[in-house]
PDB file of N, CA and C in Angstrom:
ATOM      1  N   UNK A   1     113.932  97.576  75.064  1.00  0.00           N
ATOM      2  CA  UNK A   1     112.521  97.367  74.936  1.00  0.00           C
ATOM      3  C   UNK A   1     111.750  98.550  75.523  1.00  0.00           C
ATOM      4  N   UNK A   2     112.076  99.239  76.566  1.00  0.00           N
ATOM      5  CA  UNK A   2     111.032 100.228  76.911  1.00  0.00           C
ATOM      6  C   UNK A   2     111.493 101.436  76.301  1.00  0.00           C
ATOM      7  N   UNK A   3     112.555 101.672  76.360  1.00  0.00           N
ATOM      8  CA  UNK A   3     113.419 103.010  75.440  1.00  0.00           C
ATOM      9  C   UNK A   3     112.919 103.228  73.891  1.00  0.00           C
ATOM     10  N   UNK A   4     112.679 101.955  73.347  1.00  0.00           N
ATOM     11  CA  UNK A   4     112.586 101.527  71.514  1.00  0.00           C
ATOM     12  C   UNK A   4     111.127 101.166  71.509  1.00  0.00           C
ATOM     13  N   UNK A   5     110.393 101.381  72.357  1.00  0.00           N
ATOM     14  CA  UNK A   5     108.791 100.723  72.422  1.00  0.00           C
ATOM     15  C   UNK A   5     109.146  99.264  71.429  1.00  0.00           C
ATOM     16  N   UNK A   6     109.682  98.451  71.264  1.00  0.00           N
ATOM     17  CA  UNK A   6     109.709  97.302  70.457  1.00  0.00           C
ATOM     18  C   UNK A   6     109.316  95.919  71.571  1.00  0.00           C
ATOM     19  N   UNK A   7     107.428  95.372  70.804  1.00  0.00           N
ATOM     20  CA  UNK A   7     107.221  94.321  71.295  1.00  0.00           C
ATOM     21  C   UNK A   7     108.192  93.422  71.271  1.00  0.00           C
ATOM     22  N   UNK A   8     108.113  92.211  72.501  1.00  0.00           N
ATOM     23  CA  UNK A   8     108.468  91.353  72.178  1.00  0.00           C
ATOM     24  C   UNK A   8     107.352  90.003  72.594  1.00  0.00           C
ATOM     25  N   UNK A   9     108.077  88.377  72.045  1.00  0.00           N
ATOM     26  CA  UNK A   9     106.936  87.600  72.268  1.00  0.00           C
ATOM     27  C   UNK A   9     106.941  86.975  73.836  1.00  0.00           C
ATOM     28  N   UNK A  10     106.868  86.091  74.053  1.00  0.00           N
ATOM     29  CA  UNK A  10     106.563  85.139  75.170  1.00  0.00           C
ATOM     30  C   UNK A  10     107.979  84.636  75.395  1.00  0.00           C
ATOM     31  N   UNK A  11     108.455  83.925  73.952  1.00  0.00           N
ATOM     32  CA  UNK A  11     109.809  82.823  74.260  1.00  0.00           C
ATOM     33  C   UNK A  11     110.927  83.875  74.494  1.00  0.00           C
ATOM     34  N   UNK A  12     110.948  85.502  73.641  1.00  0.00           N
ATOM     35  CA  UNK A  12     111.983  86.459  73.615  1.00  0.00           C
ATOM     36  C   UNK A  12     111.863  86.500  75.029  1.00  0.00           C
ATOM     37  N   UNK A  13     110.557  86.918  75.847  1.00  0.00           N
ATOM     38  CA  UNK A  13     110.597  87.267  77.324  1.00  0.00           C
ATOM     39  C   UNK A  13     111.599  86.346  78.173  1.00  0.00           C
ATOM     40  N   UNK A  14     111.315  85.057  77.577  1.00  0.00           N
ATOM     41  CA  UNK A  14     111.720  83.974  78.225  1.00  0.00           C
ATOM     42  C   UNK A  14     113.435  83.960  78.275  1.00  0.00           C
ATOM     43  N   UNK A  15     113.624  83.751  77.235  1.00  0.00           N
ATOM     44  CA  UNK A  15     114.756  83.874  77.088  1.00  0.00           C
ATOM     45  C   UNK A  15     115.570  85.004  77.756  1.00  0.00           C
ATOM     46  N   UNK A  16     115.025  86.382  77.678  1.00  0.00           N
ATOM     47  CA  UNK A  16     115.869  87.534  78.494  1.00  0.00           C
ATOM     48  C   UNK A  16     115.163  86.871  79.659  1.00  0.00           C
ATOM     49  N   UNK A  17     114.644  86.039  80.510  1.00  0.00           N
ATOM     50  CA  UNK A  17     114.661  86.271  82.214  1.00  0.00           C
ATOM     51  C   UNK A  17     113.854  87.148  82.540  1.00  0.00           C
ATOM     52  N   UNK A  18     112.748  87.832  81.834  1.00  0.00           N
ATOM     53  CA  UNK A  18     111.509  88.581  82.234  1.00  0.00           C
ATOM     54  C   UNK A  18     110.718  87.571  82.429  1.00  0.00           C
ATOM     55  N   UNK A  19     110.519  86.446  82.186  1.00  0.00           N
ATOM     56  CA  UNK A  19     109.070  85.424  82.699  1.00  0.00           C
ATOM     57  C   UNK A  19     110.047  83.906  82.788  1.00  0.00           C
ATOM     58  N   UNK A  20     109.508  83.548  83.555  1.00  0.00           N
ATOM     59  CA  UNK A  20     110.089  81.526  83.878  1.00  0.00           C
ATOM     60  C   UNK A  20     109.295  80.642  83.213  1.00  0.00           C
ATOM     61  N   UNK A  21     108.537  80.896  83.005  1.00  0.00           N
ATOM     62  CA  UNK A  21     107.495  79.952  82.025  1.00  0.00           C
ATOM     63  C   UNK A  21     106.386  80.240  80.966  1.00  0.00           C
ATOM     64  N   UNK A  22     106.469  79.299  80.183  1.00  0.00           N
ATOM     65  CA  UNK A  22     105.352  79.676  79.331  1.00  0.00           C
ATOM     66  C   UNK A  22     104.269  78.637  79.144  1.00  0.00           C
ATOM     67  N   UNK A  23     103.074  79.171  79.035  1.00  0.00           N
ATOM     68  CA  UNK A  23     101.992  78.040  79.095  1.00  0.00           C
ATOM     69  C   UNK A  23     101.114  78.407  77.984  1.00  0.00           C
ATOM     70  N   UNK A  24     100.393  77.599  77.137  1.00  0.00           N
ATOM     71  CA  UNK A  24      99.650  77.801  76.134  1.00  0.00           C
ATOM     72  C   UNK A  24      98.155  78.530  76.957  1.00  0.00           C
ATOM     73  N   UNK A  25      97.900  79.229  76.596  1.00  0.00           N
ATOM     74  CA  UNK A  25      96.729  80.161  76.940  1.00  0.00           C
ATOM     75  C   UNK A  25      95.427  79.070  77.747  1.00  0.00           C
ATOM     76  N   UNK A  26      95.362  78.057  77.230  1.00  0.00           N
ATOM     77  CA  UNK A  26      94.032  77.137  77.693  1.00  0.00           C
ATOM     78  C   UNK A  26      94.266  76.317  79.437  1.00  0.00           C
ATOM     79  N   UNK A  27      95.570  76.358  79.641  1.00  0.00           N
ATOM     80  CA  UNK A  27      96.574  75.911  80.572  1.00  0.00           C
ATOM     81  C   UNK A  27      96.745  76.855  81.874  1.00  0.00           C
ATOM     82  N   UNK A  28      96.990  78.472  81.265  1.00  0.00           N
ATOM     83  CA  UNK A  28      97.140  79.640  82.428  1.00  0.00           C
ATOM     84  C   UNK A  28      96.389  79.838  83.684  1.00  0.00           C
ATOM     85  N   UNK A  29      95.166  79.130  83.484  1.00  0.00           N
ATOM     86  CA  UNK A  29      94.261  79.227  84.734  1.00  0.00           C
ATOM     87  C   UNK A  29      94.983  78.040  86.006  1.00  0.00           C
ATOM     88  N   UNK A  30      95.017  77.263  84.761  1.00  0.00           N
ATOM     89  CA  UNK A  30      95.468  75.669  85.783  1.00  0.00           C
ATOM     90  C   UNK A  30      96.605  75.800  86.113  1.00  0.00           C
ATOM     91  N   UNK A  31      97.815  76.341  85.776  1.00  0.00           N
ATOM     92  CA  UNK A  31      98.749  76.795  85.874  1.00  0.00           C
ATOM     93  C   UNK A  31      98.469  77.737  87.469  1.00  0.00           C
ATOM     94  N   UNK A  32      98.453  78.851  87.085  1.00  0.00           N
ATOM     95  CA  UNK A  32      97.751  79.954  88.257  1.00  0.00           C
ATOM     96  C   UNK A  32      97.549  79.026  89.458  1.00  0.00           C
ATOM     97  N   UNK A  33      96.556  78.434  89.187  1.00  0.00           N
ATOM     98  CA  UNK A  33      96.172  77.486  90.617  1.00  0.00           C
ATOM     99  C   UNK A  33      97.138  76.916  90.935  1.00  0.00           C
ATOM    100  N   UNK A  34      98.154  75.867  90.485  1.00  0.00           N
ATOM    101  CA  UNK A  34      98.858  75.116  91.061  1.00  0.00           C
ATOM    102  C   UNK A  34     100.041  76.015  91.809  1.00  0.00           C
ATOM    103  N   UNK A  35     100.450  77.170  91.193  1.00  0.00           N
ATOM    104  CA  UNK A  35     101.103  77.801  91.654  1.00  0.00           C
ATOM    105  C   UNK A  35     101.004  78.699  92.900  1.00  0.00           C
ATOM    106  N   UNK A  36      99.691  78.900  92.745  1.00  0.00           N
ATOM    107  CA  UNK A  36      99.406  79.778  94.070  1.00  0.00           C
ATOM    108  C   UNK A  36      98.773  78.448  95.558  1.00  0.00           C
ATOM    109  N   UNK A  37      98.810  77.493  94.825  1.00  0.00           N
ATOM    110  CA  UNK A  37      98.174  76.175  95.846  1.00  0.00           C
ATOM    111  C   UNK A  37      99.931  76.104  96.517  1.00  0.00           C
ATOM    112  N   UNK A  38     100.802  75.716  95.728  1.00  0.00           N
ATOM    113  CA  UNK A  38     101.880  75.536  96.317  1.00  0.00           C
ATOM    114  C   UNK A  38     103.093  76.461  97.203  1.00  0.00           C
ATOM    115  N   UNK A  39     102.406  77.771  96.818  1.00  0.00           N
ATOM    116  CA  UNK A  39     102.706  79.033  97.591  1.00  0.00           C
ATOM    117  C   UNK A  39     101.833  78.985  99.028  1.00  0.00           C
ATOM    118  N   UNK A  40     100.654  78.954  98.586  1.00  0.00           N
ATOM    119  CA  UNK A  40     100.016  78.767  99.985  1.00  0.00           C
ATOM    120  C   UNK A  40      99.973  77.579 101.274  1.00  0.00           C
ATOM    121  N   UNK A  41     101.022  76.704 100.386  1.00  0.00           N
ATOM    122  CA  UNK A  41     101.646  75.828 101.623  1.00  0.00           C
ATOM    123  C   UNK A  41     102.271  76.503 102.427  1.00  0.00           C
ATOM    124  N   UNK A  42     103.283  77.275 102.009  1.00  0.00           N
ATOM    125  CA  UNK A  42     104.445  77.623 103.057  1.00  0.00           C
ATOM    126  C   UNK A  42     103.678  78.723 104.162  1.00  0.00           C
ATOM    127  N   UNK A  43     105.028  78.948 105.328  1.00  0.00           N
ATOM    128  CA  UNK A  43     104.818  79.883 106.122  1.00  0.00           C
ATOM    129  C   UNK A  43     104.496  81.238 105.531  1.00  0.00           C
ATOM    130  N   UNK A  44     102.940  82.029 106.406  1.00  0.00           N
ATOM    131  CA  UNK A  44     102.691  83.179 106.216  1.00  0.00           C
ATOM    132  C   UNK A  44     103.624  84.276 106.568  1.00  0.00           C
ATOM    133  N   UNK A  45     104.066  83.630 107.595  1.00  0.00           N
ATOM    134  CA  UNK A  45     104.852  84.899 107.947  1.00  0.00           C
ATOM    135  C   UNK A  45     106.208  84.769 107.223  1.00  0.00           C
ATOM    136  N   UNK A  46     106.667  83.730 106.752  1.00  0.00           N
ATOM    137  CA  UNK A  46     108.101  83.859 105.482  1.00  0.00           C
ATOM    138  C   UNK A  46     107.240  84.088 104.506  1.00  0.00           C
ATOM    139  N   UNK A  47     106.488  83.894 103.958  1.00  0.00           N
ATOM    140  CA  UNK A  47     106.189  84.853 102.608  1.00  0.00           C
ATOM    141  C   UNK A  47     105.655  86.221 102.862  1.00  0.00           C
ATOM    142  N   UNK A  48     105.088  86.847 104.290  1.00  0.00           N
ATOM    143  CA  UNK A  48     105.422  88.307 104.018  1.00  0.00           C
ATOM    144  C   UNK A  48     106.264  88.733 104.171  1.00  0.00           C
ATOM    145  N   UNK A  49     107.431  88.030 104.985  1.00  0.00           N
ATOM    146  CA  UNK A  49     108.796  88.737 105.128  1.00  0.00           C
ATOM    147  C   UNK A  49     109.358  89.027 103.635  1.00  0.00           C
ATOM    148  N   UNK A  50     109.083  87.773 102.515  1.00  0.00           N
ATOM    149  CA  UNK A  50     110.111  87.709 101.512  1.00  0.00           C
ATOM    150  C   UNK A  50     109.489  88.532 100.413  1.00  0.00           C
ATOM    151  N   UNK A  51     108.355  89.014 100.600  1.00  0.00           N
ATOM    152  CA  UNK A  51     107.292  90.381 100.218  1.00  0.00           C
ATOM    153  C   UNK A  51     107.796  91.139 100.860  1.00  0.00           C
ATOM    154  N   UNK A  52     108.103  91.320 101.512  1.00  0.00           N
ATOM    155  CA  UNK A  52     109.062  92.649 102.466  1.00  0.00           C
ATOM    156  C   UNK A  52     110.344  93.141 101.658  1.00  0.00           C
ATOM    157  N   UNK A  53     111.066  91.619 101.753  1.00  0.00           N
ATOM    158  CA  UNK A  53     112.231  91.950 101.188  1.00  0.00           C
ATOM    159  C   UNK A  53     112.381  92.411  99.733  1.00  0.00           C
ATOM    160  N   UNK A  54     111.462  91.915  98.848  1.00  0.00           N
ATOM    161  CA  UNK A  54     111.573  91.927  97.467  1.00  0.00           C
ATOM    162  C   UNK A  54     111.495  93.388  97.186  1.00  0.00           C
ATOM    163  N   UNK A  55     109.976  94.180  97.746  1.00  0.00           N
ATOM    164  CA  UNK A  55     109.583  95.289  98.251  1.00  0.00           C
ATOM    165  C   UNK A  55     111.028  96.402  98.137  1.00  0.00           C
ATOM    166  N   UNK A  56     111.156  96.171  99.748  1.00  0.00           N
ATOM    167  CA  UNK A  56     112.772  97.117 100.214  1.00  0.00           C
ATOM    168  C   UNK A  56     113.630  97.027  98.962  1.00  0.00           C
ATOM    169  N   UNK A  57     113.724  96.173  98.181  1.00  0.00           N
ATOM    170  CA  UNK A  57     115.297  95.821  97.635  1.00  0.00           C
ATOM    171  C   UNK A  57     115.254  97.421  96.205  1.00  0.00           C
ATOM    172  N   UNK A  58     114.029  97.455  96.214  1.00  0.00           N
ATOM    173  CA  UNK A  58     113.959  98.002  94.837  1.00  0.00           C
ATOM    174  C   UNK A  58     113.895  99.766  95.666  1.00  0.00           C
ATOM    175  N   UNK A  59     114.187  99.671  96.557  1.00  0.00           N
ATOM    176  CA  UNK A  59     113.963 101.004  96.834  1.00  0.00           C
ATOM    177  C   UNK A  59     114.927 101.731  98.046  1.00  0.00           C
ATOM    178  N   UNK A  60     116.776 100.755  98.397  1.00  0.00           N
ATOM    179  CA  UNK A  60     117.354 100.605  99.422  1.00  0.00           C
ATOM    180  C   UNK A  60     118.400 100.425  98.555  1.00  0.00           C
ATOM    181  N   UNK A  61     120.104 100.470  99.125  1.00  0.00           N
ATOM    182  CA  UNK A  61     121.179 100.035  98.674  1.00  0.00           C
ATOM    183  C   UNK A  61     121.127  98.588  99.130  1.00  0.00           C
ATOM    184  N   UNK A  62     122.039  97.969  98.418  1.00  0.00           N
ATOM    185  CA  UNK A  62     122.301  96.222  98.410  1.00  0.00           C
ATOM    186  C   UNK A  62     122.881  96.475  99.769  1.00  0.00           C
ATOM    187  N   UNK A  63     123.546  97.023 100.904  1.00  0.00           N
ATOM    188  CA  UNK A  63     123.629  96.775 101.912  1.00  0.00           C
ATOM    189  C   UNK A  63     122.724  96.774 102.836  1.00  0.00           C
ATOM    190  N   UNK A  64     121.993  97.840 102.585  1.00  0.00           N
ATOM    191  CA  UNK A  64     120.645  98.267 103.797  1.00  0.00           C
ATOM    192  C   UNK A  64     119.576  96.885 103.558  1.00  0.00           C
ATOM    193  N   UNK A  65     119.544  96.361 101.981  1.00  0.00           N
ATOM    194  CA  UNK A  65     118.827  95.290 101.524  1.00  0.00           C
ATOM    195  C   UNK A  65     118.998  94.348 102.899  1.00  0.00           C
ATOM    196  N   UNK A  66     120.396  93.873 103.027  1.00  0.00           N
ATOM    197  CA  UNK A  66     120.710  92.643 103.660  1.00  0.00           C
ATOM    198  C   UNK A  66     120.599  92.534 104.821  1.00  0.00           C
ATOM    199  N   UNK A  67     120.930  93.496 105.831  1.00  0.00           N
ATOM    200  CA  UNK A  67     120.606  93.995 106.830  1.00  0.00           C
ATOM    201  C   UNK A  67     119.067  94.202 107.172  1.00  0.00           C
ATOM    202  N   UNK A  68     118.413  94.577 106.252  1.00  0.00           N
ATOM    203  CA  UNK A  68     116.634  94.396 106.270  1.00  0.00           C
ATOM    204  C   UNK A  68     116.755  92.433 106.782  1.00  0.00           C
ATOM    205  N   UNK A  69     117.503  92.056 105.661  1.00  0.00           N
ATOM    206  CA  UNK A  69     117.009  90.266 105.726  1.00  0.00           C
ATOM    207  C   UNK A  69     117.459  89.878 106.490  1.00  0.00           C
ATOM    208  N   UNK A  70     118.933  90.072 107.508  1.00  0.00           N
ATOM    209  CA  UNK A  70     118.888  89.433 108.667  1.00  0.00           C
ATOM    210  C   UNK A  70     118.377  89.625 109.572  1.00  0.00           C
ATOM    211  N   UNK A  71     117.619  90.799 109.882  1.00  0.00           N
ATOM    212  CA  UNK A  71     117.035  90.966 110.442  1.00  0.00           C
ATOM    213  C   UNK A  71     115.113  90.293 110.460  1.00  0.00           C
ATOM    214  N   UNK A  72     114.732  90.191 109.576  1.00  0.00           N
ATOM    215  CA  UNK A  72     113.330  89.053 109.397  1.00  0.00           C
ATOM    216  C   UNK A  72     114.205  87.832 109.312  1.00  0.00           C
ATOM    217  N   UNK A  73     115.349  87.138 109.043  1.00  0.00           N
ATOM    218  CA  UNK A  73     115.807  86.394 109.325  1.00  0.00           C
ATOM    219  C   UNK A  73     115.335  85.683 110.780  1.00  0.00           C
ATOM    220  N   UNK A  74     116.309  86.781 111.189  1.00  0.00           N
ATOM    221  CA  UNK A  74     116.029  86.433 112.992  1.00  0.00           C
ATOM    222  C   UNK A  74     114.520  86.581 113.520  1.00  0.00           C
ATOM    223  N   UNK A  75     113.995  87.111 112.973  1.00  0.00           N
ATOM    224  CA  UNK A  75     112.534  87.405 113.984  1.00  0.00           C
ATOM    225  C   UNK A  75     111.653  86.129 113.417  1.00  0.00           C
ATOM    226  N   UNK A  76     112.079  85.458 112.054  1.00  0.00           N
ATOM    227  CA  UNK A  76     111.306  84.364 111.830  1.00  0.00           C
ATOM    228  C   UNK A  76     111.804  83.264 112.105  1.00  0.00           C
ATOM    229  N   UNK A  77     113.123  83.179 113.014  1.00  0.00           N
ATOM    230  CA  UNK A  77     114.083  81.602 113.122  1.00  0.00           C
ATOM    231  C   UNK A  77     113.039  81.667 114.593  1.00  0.00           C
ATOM    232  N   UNK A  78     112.661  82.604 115.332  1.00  0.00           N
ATOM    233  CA  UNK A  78     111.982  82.243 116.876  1.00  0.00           C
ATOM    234  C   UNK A  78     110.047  82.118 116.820  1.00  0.00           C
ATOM    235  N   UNK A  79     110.227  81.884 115.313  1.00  0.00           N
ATOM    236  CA  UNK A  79     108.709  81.748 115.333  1.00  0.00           C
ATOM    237  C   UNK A  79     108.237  80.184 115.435  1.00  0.00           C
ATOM    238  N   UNK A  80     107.027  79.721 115.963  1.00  0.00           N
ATOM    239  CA  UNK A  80     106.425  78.755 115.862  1.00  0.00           C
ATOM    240  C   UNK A  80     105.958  77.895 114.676  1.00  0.00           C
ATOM    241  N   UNK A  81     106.142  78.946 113.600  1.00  0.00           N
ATOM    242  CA  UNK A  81     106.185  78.233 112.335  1.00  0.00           C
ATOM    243  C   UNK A  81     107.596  77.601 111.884  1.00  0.00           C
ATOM    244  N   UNK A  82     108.318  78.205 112.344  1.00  0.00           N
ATOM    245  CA  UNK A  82     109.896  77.670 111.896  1.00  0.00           C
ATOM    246  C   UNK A  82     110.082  76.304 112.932  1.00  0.00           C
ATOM    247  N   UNK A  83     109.852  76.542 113.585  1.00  0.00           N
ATOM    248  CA  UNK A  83     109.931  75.094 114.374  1.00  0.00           C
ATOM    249  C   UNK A  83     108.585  74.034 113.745  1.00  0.00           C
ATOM    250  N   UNK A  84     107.759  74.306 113.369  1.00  0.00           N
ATOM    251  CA  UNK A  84     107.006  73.438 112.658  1.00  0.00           C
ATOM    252  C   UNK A  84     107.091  73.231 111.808  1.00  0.00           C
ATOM    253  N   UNK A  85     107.969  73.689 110.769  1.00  0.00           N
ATOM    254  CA  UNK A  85     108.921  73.247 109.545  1.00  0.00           C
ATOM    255  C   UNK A  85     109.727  72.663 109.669  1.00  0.00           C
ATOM    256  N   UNK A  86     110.728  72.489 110.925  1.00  0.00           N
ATOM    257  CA  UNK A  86     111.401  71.703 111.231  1.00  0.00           C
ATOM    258  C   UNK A  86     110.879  70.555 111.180  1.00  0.00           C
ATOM    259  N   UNK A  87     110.158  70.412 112.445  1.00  0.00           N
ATOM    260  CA  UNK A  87     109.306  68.905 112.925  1.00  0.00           C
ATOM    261  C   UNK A  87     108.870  68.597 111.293  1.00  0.00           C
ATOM    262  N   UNK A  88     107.870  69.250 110.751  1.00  0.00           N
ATOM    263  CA  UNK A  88     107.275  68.303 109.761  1.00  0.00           C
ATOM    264  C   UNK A  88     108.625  67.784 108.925  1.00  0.00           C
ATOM    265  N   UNK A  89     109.429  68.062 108.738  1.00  0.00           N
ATOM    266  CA  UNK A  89     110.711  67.363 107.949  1.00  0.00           C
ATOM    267  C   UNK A  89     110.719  66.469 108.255  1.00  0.00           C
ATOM    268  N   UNK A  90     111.609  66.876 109.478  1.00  0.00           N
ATOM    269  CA  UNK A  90     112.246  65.531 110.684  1.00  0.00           C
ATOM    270  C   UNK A  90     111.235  64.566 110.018  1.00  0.00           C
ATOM    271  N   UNK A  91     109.767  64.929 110.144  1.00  0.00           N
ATOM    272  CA  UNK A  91     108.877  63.822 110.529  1.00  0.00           C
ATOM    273  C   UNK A  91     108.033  63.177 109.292  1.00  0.00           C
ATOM    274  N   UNK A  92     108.589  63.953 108.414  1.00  0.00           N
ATOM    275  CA  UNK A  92     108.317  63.611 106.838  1.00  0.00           C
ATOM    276  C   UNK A  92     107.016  63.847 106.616  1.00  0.00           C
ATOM    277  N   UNK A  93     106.606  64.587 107.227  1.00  0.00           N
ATOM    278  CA  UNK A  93     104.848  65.184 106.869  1.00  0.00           C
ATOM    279  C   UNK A  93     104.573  66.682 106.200  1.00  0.00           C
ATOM    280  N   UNK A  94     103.617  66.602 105.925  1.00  0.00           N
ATOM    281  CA  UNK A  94     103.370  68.256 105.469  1.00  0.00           C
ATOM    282  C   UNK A  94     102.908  69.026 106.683  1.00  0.00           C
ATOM    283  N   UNK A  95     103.841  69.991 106.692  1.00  0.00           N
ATOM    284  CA  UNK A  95     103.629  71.064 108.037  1.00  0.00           C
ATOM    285  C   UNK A  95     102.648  71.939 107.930  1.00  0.00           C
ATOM    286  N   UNK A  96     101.808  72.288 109.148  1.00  0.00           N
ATOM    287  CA  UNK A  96     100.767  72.596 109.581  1.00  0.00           C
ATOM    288  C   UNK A  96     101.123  74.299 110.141  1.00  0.00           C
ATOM    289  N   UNK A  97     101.352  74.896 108.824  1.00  0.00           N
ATOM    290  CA  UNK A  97     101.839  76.863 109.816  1.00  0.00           C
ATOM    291  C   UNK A  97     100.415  77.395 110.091  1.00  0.00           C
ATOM    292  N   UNK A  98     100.663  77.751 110.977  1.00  0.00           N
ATOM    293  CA  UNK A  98     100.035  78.654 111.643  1.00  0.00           C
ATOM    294  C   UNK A  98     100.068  80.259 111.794  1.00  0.00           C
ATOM    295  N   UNK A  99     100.702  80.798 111.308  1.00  0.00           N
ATOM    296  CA  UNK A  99     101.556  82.187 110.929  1.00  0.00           C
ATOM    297  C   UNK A  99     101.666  82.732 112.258  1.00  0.00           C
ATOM    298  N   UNK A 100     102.314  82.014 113.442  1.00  0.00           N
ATOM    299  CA  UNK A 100     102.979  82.438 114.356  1.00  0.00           C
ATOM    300  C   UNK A 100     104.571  82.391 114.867  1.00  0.00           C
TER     301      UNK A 100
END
């Protein structure tokens, strides 16, 4: 596709694993929202780490990659948000991060 300039559609995308979903055009907004509503549940500081990681990967060997991730691994298992992911489980509630 980028070598042959040859479009392709939505379902072709789909099918090769360039996009996870498809939504009829009138839908994409509402779509958008729910997706970024349910992103913005989780911990701030695990979604910039995993923005970190995605980041590094494309620009590092698959070893240096992993070694990047255990390392935010560890610096986010002693955060206050990871323990408040815990509790809200345990406690069957929706957790309250704080991005500390």
């Amino acid at each position: 596709m980028v070598l042959s300039g040859e479009s392709i559609d939505a379902r072709q995308a789909q099918q090769a694993g360039l996009v996870s979903d498809i939504h009829p055009a009138a839908l994409t907004d509402e779509y958008a929202l729910k997706l970024a509503t349910t992103i913005a549940r989780h911990s701030p500081l695990a979604l910039r780490a995993a923005k970190q990681s995605l980041r590094l990967s494309q620009e590092v060997s698959l070893q240096a990659g992993l070694q990047q991730e255990r390392q935010l691994f560890s610096l986010l298992s002693a955060t206050e948000d990871r323990r408040e992911g815990i509790d809200a489980f345990l406690q069957k509630r929706t957790p309250e991060f704080k991005g500390r």
